[in-house]
PDB file of C-alpha atoms in Angstrom:
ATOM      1  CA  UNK A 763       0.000   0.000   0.000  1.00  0.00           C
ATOM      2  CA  UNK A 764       2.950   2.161   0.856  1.00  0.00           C
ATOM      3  CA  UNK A 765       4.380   1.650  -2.831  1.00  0.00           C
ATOM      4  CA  UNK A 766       0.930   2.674  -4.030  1.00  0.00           C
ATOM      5  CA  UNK A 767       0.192   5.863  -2.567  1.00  0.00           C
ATOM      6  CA  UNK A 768       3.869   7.032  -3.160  1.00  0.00           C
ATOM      7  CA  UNK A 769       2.378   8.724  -6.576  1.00  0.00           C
ATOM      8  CA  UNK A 770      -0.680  10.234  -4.707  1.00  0.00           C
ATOM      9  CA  UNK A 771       1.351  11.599  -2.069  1.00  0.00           C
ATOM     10  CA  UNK A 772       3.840  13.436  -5.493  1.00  0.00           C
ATOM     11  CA  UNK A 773       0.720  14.336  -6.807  1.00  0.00           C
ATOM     12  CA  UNK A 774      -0.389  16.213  -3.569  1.00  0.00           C
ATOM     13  CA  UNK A 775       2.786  17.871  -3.315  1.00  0.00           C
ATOM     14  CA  UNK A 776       2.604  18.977  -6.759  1.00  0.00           C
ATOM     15  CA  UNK A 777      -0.934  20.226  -6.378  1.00  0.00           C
ATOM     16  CA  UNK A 778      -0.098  22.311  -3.291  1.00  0.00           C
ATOM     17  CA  UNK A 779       2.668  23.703  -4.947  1.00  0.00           C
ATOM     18  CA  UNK A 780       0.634  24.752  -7.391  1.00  0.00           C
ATOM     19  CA  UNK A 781      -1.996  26.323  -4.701  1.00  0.00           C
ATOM     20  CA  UNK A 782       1.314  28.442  -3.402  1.00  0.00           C
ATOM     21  CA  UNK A 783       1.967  29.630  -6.731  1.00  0.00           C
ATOM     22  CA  UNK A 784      -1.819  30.991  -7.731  1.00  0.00           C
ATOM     23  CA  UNK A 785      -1.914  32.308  -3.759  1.00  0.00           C
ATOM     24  CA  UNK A 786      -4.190  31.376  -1.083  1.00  0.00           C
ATOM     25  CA  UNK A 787      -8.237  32.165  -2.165  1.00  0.00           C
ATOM     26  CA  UNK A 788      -7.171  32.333  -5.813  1.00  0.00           C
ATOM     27  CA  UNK A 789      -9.205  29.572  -7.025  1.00  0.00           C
ATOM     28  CA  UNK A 790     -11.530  31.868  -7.944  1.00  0.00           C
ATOM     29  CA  UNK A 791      -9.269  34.052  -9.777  1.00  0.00           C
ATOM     30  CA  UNK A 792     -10.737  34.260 -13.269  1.00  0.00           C
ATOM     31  CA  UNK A 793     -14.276  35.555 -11.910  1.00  0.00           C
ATOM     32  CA  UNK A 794     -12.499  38.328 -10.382  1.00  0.00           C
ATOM     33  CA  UNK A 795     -13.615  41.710 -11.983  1.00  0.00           C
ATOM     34  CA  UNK A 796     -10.316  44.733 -11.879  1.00  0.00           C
ATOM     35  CA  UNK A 797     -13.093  47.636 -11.143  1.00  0.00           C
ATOM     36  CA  UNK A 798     -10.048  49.440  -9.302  1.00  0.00           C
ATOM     37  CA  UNK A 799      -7.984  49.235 -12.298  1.00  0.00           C
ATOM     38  CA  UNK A 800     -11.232  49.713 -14.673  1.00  0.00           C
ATOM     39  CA  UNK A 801     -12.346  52.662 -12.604  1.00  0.00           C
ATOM     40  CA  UNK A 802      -8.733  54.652 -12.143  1.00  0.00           C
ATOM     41  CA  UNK A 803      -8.515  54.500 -16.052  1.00  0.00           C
ATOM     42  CA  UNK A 804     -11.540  55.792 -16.166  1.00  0.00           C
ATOM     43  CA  UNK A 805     -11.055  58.599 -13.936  1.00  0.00           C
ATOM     44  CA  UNK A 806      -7.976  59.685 -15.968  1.00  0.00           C
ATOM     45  CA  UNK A 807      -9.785  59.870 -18.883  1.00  0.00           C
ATOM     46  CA  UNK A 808     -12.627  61.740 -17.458  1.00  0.00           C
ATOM     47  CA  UNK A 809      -9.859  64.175 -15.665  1.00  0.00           C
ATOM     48  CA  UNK A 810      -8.259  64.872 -19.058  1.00  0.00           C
ATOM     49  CA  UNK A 811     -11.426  65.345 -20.705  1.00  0.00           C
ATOM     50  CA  UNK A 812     -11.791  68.369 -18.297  1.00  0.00           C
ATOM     51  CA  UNK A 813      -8.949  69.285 -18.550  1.00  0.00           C
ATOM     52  CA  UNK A 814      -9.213  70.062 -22.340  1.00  0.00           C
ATOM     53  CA  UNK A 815     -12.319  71.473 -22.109  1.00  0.00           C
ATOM     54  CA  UNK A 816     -11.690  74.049 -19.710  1.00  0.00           C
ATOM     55  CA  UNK A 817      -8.599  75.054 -21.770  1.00  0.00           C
ATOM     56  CA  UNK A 818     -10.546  75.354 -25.087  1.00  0.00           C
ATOM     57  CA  UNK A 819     -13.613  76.264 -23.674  1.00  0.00           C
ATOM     58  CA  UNK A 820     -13.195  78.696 -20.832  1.00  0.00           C
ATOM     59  CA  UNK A 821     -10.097  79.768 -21.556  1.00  0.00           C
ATOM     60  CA  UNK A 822      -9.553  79.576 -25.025  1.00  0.00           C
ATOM     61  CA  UNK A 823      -6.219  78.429 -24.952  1.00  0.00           C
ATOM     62  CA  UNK A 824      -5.704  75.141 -26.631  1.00  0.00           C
ATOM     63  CA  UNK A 825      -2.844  72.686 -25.732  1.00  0.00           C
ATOM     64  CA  UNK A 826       0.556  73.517 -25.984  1.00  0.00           C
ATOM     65  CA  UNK A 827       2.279  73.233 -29.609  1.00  0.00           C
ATOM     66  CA  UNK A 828       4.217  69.490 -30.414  1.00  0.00           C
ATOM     67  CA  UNK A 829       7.502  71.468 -30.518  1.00  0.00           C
ATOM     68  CA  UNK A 830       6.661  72.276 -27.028  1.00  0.00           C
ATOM     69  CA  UNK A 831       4.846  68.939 -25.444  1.00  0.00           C
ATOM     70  CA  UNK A 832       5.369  65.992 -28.027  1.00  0.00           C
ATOM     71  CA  UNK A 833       1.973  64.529 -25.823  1.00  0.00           C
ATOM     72  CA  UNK A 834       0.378  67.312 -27.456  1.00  0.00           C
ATOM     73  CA  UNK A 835      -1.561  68.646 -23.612  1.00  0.00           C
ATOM     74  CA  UNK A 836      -1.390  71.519 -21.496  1.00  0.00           C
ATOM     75  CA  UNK A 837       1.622  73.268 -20.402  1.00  0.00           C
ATOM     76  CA  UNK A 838       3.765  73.392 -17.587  1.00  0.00           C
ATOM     77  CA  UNK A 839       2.607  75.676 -15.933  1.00  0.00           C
ATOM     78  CA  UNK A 840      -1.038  74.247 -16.480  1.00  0.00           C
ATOM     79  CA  UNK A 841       0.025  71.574 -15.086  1.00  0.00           C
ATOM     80  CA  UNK A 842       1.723  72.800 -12.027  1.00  0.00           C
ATOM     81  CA  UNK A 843      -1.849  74.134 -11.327  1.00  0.00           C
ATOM     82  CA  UNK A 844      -3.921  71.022 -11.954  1.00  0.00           C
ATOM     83  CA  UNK A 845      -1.388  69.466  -9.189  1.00  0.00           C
ATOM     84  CA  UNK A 846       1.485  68.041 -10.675  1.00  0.00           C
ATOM     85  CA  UNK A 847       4.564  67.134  -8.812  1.00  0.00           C
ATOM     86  CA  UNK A 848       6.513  70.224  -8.319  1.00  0.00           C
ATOM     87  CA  UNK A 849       9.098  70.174  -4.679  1.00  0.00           C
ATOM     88  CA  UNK A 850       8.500  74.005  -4.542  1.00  0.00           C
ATOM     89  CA  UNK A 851       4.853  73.304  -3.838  1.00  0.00           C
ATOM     90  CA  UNK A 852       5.302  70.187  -1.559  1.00  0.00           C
ATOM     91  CA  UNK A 853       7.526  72.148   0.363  1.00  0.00           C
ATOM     92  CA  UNK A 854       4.541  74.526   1.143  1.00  0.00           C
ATOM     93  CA  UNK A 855       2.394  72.075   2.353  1.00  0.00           C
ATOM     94  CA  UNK A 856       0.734  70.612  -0.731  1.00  0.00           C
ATOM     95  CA  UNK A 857       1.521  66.943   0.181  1.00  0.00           C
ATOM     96  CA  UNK A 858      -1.270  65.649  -1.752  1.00  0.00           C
ATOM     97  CA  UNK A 859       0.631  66.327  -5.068  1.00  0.00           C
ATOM     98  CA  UNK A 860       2.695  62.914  -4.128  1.00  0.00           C
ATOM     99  CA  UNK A 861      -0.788  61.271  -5.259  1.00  0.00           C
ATOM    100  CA  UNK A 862      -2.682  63.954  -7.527  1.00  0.00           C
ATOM    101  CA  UNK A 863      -0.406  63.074 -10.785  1.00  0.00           C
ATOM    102  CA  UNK A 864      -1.358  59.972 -10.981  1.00  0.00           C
ATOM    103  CA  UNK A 865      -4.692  60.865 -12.649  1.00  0.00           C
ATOM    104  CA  UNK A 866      -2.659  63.588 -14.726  1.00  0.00           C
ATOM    105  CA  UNK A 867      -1.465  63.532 -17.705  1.00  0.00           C
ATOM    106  CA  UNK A 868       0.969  65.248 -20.228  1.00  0.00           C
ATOM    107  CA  UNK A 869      -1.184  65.254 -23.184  1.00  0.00           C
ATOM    108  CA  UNK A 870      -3.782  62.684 -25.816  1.00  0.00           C
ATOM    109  CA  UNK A 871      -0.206  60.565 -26.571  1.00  0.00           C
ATOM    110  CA  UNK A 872       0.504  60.157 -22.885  1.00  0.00           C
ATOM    111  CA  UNK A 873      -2.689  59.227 -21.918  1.00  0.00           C
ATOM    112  CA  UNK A 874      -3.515  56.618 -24.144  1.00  0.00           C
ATOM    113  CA  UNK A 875      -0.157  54.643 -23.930  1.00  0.00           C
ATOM    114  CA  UNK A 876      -0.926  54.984 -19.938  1.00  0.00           C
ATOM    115  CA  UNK A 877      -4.069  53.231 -19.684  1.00  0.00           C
ATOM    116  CA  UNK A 878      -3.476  50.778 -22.564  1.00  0.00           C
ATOM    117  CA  UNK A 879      -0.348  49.239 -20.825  1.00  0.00           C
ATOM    118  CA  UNK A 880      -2.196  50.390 -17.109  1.00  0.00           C
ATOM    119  CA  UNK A 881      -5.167  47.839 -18.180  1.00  0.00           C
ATOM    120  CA  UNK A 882      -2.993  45.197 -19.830  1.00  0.00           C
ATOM    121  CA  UNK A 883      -0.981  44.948 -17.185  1.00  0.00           C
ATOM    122  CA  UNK A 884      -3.511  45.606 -14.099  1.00  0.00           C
ATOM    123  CA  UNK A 885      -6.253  43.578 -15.075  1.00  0.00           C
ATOM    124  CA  UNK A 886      -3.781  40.818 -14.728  1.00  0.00           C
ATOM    125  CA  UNK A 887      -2.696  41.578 -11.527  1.00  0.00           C
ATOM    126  CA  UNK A 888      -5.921  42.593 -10.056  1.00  0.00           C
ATOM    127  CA  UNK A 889      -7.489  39.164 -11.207  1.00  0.00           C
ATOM    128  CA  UNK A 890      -4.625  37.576  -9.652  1.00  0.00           C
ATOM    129  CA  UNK A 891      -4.780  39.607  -5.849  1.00  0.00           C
ATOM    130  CA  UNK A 892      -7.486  41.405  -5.741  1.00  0.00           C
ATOM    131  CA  UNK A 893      -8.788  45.194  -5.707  1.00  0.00           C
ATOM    132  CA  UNK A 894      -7.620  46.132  -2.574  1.00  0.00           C
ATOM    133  CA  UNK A 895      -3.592  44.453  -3.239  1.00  0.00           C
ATOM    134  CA  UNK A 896      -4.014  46.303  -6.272  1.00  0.00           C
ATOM    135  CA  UNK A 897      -4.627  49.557  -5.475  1.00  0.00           C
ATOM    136  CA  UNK A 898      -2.376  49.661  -2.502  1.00  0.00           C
ATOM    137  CA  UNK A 899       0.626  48.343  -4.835  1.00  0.00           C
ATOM    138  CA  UNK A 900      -0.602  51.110  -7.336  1.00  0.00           C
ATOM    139  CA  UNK A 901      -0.715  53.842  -5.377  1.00  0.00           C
ATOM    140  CA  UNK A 902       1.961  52.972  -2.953  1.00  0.00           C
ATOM    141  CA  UNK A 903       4.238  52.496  -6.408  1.00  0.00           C
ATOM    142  CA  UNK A 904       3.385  55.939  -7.627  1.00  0.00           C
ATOM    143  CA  UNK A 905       3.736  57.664  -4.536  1.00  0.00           C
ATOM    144  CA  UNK A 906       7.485  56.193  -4.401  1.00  0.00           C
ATOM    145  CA  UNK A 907       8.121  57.010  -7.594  1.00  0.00           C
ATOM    146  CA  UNK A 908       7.253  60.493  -6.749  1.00  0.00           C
ATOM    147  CA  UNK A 909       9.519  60.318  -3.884  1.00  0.00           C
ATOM    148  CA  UNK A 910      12.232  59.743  -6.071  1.00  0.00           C
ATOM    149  CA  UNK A 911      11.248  61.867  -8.481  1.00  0.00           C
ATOM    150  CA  UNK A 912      11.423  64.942  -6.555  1.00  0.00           C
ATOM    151  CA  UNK A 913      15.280  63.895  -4.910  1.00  0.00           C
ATOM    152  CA  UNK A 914      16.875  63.944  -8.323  1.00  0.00           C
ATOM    153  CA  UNK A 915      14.805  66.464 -10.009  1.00  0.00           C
ATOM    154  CA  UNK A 916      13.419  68.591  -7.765  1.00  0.00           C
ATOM    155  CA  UNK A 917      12.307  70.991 -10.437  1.00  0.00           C
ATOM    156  CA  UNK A 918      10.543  68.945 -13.219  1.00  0.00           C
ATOM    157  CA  UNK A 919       6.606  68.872 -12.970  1.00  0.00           C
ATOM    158  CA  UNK A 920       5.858  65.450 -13.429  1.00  0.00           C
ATOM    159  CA  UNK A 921       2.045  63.329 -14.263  1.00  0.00           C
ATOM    160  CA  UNK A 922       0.776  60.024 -14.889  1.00  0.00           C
ATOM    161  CA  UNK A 923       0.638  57.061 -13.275  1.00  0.00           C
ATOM    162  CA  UNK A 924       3.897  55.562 -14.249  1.00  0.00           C
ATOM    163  CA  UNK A 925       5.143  54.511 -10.910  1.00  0.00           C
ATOM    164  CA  UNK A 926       1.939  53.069 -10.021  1.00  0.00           C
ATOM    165  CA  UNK A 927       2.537  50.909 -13.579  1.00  0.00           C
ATOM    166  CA  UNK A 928       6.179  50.135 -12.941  1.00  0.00           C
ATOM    167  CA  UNK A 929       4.734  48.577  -9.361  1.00  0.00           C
ATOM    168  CA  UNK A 930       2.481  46.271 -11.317  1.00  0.00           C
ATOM    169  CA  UNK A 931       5.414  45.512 -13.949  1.00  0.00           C
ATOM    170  CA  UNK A 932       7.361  44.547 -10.437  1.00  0.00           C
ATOM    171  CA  UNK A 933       4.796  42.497  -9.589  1.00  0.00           C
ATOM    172  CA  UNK A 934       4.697  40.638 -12.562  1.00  0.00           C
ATOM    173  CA  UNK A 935       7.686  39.967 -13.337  1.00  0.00           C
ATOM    174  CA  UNK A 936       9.207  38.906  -9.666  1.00  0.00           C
ATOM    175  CA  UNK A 937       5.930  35.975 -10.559  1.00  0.00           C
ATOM    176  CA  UNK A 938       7.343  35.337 -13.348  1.00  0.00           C
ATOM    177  CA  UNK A 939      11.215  34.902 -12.372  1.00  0.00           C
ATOM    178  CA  UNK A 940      10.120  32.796  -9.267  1.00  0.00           C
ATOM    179  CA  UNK A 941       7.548  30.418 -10.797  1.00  0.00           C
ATOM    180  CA  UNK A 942       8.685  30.297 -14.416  1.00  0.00           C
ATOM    181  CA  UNK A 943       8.070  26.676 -14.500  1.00  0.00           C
ATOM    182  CA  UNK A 944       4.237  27.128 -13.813  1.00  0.00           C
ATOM    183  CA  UNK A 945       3.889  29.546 -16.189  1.00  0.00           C
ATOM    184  CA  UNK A 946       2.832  29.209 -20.036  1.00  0.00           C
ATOM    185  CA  UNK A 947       5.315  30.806 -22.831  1.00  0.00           C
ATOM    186  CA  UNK A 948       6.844  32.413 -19.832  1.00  0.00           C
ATOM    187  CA  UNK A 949       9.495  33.281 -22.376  1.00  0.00           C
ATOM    188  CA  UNK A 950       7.322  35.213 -24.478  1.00  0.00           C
ATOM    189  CA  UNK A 951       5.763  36.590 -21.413  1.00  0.00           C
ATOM    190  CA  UNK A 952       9.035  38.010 -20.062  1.00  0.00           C
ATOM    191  CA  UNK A 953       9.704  39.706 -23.427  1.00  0.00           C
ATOM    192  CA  UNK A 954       6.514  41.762 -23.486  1.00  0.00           C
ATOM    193  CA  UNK A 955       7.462  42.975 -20.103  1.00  0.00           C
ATOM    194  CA  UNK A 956      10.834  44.098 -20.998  1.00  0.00           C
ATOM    195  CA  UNK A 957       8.861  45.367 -24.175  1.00  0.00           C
ATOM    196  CA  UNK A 958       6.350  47.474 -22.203  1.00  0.00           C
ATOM    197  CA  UNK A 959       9.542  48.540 -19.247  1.00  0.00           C
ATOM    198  CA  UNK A 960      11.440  49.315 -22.102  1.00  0.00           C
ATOM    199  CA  UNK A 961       8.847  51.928 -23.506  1.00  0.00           C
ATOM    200  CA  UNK A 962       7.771  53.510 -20.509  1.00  0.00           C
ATOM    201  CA  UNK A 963      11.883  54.445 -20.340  1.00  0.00           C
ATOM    202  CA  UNK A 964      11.693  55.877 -23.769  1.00  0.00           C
ATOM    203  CA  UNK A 965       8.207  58.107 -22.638  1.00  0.00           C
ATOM    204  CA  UNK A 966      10.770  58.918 -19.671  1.00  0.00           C
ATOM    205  CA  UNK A 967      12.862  61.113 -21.975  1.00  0.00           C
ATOM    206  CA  UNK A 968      10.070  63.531 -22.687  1.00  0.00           C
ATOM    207  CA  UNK A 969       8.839  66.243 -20.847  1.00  0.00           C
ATOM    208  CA  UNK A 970       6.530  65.565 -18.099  1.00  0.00           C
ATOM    209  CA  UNK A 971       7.551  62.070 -16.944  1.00  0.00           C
ATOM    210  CA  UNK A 972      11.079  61.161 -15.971  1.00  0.00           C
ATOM    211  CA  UNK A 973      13.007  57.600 -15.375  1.00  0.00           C
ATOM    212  CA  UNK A 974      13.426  58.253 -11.688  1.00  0.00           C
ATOM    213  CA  UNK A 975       9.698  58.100 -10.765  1.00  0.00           C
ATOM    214  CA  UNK A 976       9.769  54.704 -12.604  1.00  0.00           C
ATOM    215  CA  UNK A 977      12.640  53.554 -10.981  1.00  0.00           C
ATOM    216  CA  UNK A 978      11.353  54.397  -7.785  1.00  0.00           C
ATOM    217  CA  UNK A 979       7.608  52.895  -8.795  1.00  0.00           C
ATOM    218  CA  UNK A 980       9.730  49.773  -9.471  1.00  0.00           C
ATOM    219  CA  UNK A 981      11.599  49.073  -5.869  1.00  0.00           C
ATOM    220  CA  UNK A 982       8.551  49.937  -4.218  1.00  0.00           C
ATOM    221  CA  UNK A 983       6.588  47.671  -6.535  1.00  0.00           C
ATOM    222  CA  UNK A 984       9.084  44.890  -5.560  1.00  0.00           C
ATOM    223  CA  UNK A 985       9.440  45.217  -1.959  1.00  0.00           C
ATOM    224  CA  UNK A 986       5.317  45.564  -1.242  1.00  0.00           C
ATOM    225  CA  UNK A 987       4.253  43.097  -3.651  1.00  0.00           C
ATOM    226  CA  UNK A 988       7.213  40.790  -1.428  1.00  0.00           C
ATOM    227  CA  UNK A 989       4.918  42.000   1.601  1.00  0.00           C
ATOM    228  CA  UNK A 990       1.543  42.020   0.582  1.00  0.00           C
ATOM    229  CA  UNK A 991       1.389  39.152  -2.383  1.00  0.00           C
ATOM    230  CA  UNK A 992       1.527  35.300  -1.543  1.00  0.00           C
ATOM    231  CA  UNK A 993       2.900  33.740  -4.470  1.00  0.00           C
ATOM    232  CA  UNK A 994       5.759  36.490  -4.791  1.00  0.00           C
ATOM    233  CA  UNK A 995       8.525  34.576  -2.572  1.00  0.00           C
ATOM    234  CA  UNK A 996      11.521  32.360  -2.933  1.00  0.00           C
ATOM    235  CA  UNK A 997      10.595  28.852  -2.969  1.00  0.00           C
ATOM    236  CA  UNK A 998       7.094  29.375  -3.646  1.00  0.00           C
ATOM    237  CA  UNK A 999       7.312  29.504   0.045  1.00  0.00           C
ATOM    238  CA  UNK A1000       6.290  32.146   2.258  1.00  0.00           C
ATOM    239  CA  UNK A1001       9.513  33.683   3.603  1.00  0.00           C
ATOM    240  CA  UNK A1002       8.843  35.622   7.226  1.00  0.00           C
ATOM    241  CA  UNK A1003      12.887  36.973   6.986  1.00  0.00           C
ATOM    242  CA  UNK A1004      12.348  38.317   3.172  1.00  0.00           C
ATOM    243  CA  UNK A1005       8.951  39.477   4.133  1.00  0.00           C
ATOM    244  CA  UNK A1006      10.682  41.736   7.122  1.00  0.00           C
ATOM    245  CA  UNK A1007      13.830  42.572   5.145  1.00  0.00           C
ATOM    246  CA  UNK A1008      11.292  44.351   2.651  1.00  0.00           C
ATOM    247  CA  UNK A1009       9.538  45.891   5.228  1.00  0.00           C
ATOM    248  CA  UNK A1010      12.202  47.492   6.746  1.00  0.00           C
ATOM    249  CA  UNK A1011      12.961  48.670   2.921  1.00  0.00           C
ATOM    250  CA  UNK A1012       9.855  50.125   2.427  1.00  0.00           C
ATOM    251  CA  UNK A1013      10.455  52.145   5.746  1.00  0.00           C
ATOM    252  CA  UNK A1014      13.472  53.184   5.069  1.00  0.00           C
ATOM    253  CA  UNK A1015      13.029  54.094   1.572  1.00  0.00           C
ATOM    254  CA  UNK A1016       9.985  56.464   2.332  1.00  0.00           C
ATOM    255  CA  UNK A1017      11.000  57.863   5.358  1.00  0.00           C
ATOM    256  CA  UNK A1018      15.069  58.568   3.652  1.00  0.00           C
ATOM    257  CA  UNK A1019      13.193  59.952   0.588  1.00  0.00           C
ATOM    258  CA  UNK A1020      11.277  62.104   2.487  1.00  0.00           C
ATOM    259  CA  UNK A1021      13.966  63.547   4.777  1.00  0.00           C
ATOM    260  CA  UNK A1022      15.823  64.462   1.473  1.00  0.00           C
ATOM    261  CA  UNK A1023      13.116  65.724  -0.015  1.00  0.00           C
ATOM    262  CA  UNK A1024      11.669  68.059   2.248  1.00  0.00           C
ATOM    263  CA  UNK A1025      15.391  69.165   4.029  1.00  0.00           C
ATOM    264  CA  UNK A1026      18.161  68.641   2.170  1.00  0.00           C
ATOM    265  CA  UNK A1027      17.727  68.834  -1.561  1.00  0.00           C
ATOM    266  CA  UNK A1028      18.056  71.925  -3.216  1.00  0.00           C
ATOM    267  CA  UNK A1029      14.910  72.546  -4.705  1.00  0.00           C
ATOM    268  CA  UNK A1030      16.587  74.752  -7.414  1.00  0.00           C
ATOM    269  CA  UNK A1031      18.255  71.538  -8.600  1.00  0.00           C
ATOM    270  CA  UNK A1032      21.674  69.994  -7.844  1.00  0.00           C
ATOM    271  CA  UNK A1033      21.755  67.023 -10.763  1.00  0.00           C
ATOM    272  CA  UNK A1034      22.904  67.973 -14.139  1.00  0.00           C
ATOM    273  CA  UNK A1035      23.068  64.307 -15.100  1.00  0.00           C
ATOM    274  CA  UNK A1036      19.813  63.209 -13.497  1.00  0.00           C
ATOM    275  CA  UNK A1037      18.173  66.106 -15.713  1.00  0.00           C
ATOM    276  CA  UNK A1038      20.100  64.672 -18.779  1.00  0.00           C
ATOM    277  CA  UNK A1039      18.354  60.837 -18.327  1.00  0.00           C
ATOM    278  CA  UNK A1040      15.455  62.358 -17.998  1.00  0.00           C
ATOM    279  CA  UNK A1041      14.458  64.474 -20.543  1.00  0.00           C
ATOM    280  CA  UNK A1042      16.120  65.171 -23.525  1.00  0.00           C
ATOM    281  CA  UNK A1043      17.626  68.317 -24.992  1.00  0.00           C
ATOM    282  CA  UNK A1044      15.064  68.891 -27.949  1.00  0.00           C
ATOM    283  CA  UNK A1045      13.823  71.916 -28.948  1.00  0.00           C
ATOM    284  CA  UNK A1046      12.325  73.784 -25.982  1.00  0.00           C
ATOM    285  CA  UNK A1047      11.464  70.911 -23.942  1.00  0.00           C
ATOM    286  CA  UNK A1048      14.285  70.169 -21.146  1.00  0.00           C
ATOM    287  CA  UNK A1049      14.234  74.366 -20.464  1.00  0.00           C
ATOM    288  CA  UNK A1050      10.508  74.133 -20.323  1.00  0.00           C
ATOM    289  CA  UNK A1051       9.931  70.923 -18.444  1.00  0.00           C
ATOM    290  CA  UNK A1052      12.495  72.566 -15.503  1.00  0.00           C
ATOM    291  CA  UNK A1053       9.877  75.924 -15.675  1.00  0.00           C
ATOM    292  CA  UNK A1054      12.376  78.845 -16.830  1.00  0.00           C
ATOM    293  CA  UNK A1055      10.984  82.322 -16.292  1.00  0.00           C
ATOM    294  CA  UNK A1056       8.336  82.075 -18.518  1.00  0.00           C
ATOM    295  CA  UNK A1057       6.765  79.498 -17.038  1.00  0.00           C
ATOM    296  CA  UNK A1058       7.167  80.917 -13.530  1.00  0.00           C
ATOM    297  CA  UNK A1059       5.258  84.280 -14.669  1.00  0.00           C
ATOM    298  CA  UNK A1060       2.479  82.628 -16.289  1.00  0.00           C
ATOM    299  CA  UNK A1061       2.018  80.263 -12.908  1.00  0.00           C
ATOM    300  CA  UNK A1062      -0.795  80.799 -10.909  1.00  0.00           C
ATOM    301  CA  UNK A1063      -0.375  81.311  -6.894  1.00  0.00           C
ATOM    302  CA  UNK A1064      -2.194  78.722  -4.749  1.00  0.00           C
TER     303      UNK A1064
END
């Protein structure tokens, strides 16, 4: 009898290796509906909508010139007033522009590569964890990002969601790496993620979005889905030490970042090379995106 349930017992081993992988209460996973992910997209799209409206129709100014903002949107200085991330205005006490970007955007381009790659990739991970996972590795992943963001380049205004995508990406692929051999085409799969990674750090050169707020989107991303996620671990084994080594990341990321953020960086800039990854020097956009003069005088006090 002992010879005979040897292949059972393989079989259960396999099986509940397989239950690690999809995560605990994932059976279910493909009647899970992403309404956070369905719902933020369509908030950004509603927001924009506004956005252009009350440029053309109110203020009959329409969006800024393509030798100005390739995304063909508002301005900079728009922008700045919408509540785009700008360290001179967090320093005041407008700590809510660490989350109001993410449902700004730089223009129609930016927008709709956003929310295409924001739904391909978050449906997927929504299905997976769940609305609430979701959104906290979305928002959490954006808010780093912004972190980051305002360390190296203090001056830039920067929208979208990027961060909050780059989280997902993290997501995604640390499943991937870690339980390849569950995975179909996992190959393939890993090259569209490079693919979409690889684009978002293209959009990164232009003005309005910068790498460093998807860098940062990323390590957050990786630490909290560590955390938060049950089939992102070693082993396909929960790990209690990895789980409080990226804890204590997370802390010490946001709290670091915020120190240097709000005491020691210059807010008039201190990076030449940060600004040169970040945007390049085309036209008008680089002295535009850092808010010269002109910008400044057409700003509006809040």
């Amino acid at each position: 009898q002992s010879t005979w349930g040897a292949v059972p017992q393989a079989a259960v081993a396999q099986s509940k290796q397989l239950a690690a992988y999809l995560g605990a209460g994932d059976i279910e996973v493909n009647s899970r509906r992403p309404w956070f992910i369905g719902l933020i997209s369509l908030v950004q799209v509603l927001v924009f909508g506004f956005v252009i409206y009350v440029l053309l129709g109110t203020q009959g100014k329409p969006p800024s010139s393509l030798k100005d903002n390739p995304f063909w949107g508002p301005s900079q200085s728009h922008l700045i007033e919408l509540g785009a991330k700008y360290l001179p205005k967090i320093r005041d006490g407008q700590w809510w522009r660490f989350f109001s970007p993410v449902v700004l955007h730089g223009g129609v381009v930016h927008l709709i590569i956003n929310v295409a790659l924001q739904v391909s990739t978050g449906f997927v991970v929504e299905r997976q964890h769940g609305a609430i996972k979701t959104a906290m590795l979305y928002l959490l992943s954006a808010c780093g990002g912004f972190l980051a963001s305002c360390v190296f380049l203090p001056t830039f205004v920067s929208v979208g969601p990027s961060g909050g995508i780059y989280g997902l990406h993290a997501v995604l692929l640390l499943d991937l790496l870690q339980n390849w051999r569950f995975i179909d085409r996992a190959c393939s799969q890993l090259m569209r993620q490079c693919f979409s990674l690889a684009l978002f750090l293209l959009m990164g050169l232009m003005p309005g979005v910068d790498n460093f707020m998807h860098v940062g989107g990323l390590l957050v991303g990786s630490m909290l889905a560590i955390v938060i996620c049950d089939n992102v671990h070693f082993g396909l084994k929960r790990s209690h030490t990895l789980v409080m080594f990226a804890m204590a990341g997370l802390f010490f990321y946001f709290v670091g970042m915020s120190y240097l953020a709000y005491q020691r960086v210059n807010e008039k800039g201190w990076c030449t090379i940060c600004q040169d990854i970040s945007c390049l020097r085309i036209s008008s956009w680089c002295q535009r995106n850092l808010l010269g003069e002109k910008a400044k005088s057409a700003q509006v006090n809040q």
